[in-house]
mmCIF file of C-alpha atoms in Angstrom:
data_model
loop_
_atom_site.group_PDB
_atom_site.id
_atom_site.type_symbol
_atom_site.label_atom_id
_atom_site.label_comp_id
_atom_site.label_asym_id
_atom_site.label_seq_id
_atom_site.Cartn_x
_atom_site.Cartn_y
_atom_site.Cartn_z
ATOM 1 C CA UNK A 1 77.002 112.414 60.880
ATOM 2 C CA UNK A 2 80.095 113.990 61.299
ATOM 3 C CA UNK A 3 83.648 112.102 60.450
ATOM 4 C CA UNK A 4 85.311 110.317 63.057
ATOM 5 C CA UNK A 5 88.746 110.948 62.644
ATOM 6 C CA UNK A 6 91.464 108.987 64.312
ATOM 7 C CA UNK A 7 92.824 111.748 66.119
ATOM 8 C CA UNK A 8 89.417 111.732 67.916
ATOM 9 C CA UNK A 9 89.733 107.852 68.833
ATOM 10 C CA UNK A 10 92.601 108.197 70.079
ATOM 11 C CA UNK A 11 91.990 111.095 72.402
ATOM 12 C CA UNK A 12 88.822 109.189 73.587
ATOM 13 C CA UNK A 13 91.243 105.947 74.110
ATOM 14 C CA UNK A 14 93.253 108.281 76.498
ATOM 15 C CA UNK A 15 90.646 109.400 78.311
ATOM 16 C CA UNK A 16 88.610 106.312 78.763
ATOM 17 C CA UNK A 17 91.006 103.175 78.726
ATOM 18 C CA UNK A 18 88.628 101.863 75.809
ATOM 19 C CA UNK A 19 89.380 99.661 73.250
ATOM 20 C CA UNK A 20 89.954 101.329 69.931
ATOM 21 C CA UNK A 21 87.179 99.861 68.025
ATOM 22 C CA UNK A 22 84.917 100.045 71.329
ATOM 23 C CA UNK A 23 86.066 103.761 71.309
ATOM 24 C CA UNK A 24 85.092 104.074 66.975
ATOM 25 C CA UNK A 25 81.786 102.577 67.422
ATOM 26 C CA UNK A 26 81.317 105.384 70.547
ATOM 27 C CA UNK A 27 81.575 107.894 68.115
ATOM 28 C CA UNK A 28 79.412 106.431 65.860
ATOM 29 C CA UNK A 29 76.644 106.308 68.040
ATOM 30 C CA UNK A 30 76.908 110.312 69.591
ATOM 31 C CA UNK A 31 77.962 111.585 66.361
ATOM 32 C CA UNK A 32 81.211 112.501 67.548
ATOM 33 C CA UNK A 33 80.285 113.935 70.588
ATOM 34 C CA UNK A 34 83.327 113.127 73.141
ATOM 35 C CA UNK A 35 81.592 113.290 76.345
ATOM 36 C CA UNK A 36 78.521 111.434 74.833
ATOM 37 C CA UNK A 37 80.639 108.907 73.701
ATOM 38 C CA UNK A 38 82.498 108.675 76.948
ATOM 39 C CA UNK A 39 78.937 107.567 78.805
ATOM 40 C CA UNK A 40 78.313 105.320 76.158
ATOM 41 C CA UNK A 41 81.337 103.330 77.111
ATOM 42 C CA UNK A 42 80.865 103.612 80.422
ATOM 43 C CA UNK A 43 77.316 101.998 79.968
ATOM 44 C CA UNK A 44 78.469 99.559 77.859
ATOM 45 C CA UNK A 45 81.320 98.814 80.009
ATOM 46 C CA UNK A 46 79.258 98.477 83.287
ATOM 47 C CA UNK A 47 77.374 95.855 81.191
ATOM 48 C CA UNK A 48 80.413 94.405 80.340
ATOM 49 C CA UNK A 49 81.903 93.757 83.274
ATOM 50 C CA UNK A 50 79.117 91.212 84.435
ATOM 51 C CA UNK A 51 80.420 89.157 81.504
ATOM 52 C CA UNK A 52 83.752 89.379 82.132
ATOM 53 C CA UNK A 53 83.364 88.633 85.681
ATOM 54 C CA UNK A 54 83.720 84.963 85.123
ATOM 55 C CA UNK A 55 87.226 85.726 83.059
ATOM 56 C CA UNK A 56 90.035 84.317 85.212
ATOM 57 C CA UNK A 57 91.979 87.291 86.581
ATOM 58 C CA UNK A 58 95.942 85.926 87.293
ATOM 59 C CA UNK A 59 97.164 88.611 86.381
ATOM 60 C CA UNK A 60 97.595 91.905 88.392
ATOM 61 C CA UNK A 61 99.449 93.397 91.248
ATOM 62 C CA UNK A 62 100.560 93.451 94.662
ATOM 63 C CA UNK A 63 100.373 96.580 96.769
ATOM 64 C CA UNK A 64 101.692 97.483 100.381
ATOM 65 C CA UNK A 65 101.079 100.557 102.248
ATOM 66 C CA UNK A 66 102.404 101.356 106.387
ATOM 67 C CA UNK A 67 102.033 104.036 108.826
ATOM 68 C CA UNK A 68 103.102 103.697 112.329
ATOM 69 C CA UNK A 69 103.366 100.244 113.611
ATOM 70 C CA UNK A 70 101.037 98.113 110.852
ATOM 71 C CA UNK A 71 101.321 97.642 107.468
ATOM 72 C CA UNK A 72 98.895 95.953 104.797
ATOM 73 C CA UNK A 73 99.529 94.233 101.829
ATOM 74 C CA UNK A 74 97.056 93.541 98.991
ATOM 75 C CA UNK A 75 96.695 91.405 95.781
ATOM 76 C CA UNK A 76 94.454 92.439 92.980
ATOM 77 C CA UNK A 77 94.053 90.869 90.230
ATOM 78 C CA UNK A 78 93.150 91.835 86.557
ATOM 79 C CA UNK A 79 93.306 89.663 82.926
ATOM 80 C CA UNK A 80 96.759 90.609 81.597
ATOM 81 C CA UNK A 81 100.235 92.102 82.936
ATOM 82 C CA UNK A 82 99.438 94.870 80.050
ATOM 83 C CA UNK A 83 97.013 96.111 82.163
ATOM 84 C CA UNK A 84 98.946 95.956 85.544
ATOM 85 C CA UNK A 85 101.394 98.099 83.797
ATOM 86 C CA UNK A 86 98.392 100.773 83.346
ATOM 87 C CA UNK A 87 98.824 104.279 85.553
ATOM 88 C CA UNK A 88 95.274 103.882 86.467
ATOM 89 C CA UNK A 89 95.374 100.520 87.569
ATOM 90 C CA UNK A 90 98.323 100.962 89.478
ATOM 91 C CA UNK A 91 96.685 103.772 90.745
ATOM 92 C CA UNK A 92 93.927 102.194 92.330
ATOM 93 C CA UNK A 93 96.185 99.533 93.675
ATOM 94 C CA UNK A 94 98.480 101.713 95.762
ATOM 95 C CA UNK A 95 94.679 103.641 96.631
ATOM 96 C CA UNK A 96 93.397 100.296 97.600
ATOM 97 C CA UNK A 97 96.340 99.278 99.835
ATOM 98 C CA UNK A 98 96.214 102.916 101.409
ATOM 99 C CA UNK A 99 92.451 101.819 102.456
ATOM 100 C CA UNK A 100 93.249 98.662 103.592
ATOM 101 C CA UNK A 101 94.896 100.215 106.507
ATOM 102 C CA UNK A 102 91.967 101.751 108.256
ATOM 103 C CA UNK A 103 90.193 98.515 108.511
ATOM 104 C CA UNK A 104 91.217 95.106 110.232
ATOM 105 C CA UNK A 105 92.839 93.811 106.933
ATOM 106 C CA UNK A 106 89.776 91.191 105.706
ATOM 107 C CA UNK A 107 89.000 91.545 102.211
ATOM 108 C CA UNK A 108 85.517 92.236 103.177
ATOM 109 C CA UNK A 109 86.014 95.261 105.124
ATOM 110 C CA UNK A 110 88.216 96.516 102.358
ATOM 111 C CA UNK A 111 85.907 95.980 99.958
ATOM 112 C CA UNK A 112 82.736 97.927 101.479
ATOM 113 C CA UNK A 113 85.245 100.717 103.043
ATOM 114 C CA UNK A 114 85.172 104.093 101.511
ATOM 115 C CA UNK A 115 87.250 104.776 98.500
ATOM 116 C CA UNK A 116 88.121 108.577 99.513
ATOM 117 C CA UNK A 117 88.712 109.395 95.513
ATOM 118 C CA UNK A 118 85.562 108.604 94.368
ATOM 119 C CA UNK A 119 83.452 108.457 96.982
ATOM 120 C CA UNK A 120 82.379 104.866 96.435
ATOM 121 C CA UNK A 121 83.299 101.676 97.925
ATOM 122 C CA UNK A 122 86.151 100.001 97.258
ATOM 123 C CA UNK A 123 84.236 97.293 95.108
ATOM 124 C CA UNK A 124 82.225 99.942 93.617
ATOM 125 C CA UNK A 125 85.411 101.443 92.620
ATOM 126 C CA UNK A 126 86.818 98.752 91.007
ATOM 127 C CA UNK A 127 83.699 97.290 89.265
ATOM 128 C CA UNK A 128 83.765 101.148 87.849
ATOM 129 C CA UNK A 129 87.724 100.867 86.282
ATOM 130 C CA UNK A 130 87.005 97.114 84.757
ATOM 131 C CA UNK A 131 84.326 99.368 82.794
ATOM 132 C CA UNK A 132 86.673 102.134 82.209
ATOM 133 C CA UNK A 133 90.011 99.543 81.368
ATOM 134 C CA UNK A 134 87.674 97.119 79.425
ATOM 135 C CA UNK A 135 88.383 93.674 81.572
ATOM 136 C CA UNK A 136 87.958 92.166 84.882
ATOM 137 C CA UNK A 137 89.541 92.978 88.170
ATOM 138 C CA UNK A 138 89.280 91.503 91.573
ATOM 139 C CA UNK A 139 90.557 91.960 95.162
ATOM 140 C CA UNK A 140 91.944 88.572 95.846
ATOM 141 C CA UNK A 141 93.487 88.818 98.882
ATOM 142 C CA UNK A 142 94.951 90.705 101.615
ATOM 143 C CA UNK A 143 96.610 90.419 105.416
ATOM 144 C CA UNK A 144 97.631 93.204 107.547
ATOM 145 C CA UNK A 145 99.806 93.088 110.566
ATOM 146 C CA UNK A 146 100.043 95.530 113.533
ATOM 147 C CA UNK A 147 102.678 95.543 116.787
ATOM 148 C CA UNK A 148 101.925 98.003 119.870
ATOM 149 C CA UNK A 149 106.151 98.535 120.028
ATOM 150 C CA UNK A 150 108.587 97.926 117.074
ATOM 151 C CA UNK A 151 108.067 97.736 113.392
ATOM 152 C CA UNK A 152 106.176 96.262 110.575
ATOM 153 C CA UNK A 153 109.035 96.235 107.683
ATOM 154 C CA UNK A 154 107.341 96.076 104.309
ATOM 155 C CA UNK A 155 109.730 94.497 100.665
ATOM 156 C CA UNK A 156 108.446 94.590 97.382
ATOM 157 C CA UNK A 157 109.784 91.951 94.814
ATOM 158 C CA UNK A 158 109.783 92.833 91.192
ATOM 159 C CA UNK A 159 108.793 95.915 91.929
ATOM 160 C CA UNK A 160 106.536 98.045 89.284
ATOM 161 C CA UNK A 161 106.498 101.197 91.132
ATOM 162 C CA UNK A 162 106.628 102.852 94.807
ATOM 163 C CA UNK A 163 104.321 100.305 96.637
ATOM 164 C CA UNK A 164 103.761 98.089 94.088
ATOM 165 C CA UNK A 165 105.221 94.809 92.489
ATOM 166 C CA UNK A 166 104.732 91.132 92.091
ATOM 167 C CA UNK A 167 105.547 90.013 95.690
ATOM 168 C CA UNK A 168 104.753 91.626 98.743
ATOM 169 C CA UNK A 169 106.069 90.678 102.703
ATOM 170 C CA UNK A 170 105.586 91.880 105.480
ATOM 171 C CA UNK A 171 107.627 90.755 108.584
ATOM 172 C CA UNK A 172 106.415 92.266 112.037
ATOM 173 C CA UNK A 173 108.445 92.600 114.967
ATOM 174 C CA UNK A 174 108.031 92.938 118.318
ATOM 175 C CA UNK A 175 110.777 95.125 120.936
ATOM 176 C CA UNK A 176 111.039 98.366 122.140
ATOM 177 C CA UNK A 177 114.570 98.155 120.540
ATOM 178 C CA UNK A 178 115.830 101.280 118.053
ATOM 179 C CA UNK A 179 113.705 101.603 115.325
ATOM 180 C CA UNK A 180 116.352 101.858 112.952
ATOM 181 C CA UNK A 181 118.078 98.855 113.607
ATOM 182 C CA UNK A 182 114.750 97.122 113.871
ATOM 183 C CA UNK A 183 113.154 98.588 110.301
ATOM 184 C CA UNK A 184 116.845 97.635 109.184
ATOM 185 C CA UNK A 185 117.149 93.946 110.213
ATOM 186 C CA UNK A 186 113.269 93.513 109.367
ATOM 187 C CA UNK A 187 113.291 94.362 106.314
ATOM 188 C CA UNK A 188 116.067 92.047 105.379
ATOM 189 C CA UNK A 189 113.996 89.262 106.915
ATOM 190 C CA UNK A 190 111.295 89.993 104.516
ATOM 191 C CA UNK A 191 113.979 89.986 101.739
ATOM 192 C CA UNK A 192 114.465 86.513 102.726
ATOM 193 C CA UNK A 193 111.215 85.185 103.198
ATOM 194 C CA UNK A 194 110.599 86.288 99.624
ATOM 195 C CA UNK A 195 113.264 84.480 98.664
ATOM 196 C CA UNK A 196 112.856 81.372 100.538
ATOM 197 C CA UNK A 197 108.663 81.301 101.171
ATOM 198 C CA UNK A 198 108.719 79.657 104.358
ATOM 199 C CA UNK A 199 105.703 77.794 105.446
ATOM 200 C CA UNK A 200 105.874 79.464 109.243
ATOM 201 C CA UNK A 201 107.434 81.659 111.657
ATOM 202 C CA UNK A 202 108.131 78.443 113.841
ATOM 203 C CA UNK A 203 108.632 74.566 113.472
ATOM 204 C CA UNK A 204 105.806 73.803 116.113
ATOM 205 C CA UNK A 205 103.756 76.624 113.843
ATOM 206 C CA UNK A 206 103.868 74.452 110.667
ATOM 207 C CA UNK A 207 100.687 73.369 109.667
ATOM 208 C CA UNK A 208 100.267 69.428 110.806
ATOM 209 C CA UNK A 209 98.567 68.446 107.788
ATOM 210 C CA UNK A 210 101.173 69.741 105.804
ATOM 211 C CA UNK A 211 103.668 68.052 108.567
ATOM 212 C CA UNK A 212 101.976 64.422 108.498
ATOM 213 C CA UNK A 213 102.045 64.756 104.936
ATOM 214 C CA UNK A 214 105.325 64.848 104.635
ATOM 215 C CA UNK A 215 106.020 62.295 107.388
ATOM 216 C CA UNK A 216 104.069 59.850 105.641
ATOM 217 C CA UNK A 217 106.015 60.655 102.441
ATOM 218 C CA UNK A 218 109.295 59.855 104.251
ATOM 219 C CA UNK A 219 108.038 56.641 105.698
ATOM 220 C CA UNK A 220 107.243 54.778 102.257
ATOM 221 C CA UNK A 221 110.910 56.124 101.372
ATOM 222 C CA UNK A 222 112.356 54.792 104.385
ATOM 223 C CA UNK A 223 110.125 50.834 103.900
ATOM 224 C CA UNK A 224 112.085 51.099 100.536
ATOM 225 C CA UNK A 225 115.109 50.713 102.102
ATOM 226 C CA UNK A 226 114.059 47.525 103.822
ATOM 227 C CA UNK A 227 115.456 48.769 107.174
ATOM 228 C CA UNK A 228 113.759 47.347 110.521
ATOM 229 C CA UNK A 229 110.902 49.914 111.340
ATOM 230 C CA UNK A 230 113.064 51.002 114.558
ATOM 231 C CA UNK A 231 115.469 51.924 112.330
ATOM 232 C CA UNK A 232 112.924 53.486 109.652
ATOM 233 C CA UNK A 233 111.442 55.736 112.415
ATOM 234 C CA UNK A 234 114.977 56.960 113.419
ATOM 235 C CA UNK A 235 115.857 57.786 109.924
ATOM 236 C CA UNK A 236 111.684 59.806 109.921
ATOM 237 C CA UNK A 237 112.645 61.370 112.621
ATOM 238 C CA UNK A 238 115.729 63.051 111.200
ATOM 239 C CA UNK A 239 114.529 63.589 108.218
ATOM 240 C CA UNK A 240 111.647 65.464 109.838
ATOM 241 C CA UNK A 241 114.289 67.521 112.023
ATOM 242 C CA UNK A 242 115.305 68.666 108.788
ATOM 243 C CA UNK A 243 112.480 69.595 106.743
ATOM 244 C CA UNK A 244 111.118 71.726 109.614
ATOM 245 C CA UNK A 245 114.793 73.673 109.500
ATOM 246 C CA UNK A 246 114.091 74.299 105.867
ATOM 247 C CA UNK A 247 110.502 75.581 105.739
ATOM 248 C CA UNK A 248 110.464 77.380 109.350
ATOM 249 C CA UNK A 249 111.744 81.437 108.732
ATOM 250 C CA UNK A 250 113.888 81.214 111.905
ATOM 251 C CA UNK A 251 115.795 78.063 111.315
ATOM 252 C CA UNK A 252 116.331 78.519 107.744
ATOM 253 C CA UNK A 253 120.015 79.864 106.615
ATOM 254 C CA UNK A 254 119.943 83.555 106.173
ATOM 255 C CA UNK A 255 120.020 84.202 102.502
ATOM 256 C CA UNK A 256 121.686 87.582 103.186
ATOM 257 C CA UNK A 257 124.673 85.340 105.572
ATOM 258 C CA UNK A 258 124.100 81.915 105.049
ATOM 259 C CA UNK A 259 126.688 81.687 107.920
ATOM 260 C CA UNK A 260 123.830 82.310 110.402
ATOM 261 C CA UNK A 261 120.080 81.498 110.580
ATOM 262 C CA UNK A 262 117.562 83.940 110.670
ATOM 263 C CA UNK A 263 116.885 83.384 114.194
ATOM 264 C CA UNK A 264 121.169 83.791 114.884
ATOM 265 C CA UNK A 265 120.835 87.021 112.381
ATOM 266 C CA UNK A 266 118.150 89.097 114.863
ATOM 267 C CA UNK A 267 119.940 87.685 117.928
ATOM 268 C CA UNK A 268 123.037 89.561 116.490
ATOM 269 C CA UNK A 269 120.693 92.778 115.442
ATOM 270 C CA UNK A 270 119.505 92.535 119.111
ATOM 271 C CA UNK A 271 123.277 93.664 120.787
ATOM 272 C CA UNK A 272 122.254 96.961 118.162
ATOM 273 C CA UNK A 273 118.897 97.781 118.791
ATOM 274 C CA UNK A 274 119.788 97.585 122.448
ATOM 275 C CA UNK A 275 116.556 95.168 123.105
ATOM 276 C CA UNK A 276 115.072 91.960 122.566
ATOM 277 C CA UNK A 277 113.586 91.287 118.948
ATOM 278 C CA UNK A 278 110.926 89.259 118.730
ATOM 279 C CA UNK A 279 109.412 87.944 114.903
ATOM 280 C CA UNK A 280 105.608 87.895 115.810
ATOM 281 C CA UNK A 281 103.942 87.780 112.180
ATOM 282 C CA UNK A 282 104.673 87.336 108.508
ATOM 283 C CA UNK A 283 102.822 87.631 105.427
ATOM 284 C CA UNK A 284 103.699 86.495 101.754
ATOM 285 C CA UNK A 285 101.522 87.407 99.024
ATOM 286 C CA UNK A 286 102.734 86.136 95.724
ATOM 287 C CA UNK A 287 100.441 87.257 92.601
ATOM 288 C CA UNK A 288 98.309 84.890 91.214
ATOM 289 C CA UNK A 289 99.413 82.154 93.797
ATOM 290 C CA UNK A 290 97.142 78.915 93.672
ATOM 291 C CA UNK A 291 94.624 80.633 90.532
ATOM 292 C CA UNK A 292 94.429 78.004 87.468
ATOM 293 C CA UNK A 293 95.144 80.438 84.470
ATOM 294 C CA UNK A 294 93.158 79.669 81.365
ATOM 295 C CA UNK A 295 94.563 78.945 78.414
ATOM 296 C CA UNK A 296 93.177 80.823 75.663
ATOM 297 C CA UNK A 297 94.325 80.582 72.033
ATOM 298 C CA UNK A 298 95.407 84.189 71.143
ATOM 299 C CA UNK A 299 95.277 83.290 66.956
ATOM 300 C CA UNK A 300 91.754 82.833 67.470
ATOM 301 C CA UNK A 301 91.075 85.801 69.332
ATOM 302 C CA UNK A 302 92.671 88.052 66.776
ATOM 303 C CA UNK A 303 90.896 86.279 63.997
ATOM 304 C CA UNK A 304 87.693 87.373 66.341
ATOM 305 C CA UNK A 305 88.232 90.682 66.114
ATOM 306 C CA UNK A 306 88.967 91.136 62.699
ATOM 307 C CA UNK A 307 85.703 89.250 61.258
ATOM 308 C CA UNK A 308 83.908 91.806 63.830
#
């Protein structure tokens, strides 16, 4: 058998994404052969990532991608923010989101479209790199929005590179205004509705479960005050008034002029774009939104590793 040397576990780290003592035991098995070893991992790593499909993947990125008058934004997901800071997995993020935007936006048709770099699907692709990167991925999530005239403006929070971040919006807008003004004023919009996370576009849009919920809430807090119930469904009923202004993205105080609401902000854009602006879709995708991480005790997992 010939010597494994480190130089040669690291080179096969760089070229695989292996773990290092995944990448020594490679060796070991094709006698130092590089490209042997290299389909040994990828064996073992296919068979890997059925086990490590049930891992909880909260970690990750978000991805956006435009071109013409739609724009798509995608959340995948992987184990730890030390991969999401990996070229490759960035790489297939920003590939992923470029996908997304020749099919309606539904994670299933992303998922079976045609990843033009390998010439798999988009799931095969990504079952392939949790083999490659050694733990699991997922495509979470995704929304795409589309207007015949105006723009889609696209703003990536925390941003990790071109395209990519932690928080992706996209604010769509309907008018035949300039499309300076309107990629201008919509982008700021999606500024704020990172910022803010409004529930809707609208008060009437606001989900009534979410509404009643909160009206209920308000009457037991009202009855506390002892108040006739005339007077308790007054006090409701402003209360309501207000909560929609706060969680509705056109009645909400522009966090860029808190002078105006966002509704007051694009009527003032309007007098530049020379046109009507209309806000006719939104999408927020935060990373790992509503996932229950899993708390794992790292100690134990090092102490793993070095019995084994």
């Amino acid at each position: 058998m010939s010597e494994i040397t480190a130089a040669m576990v690291k080179e096969l780290r760089e070229k695989s994404g292996a773990g290092m003592m995944d990448c020594k035991k490679a060796l070991a098995e094709t006698n130092g052969d590089m490209e042997a070893a290299i389909d040994w991992l990828r064996a073992k790593g296919i068979a890997k990532a059925d086990k490590k499909s049930g891992r909880t993947a909260a970690e990750g990125l978000i991805g956006i991608a435009s071109a013409g008058h739609k724009a798509v934004v995608v959340e995948i997901n992987s184990e730890t923010d030390f991969v999401a800071r990996n070229d490759a997995f960035q790489d297939i993020v920003r590939g992923v989101a470029s996908v997304a935007l020749t099919t309606n936006g539904s994670v299933d048709a992303i998922a079976a479209a045609t990843y033009p770099a390998t010439g798999k699907s988009v799931s095969e692709t990504i079952k392939d790199a949790i083999a490659t990167i050694g733990e699991n991925m997922a495509l979470r999530r995704a929304a795409l929005l589309e207007v015949e005239h105006g723009v889609v403006a696209t703003y990536v929070h925390n941003a990790a590179g071109d395209g990519i971040g932690k928080l992706g919006v996209l604010v769509a807008l309907k008018s035949v205004g300039d499309k300076a003004v309107l990629t201008s004023i919509g982008r700021q919009v999606a500024m704020h509705a990172a910022a803010t996370n409004p529930l809707a576009i609208r008060a009437e849009e606001v989900d009534a479960a979410v509404a009643e919920r909160e009206r209920n809430v308000f009457i037991e807090q009202a009855r506390e005050s002892g108040k006739p119930e005339a007077i308790i469904e007054k006090m409701v009923d402003g209360r309501m008034r207000k909560f929609f202004e706060e969680v509705a993205l056109l009645s909400q105080a522009f966090v860029i002029n808190p002078d105006l609401t966002v509704e007051a902000a694009i009527k003032e854009a309007e007098k530049e774009a020379g046109a009507k602006i209309e806000v006719v879709g939104m999408a927020r995708l935060l990373l790992g939104e509503g996932i229950e991480k899993e708390e794992s005790d790292f100690a134990a997992e090092v102490a793993a590793v070095a019995k084994g």
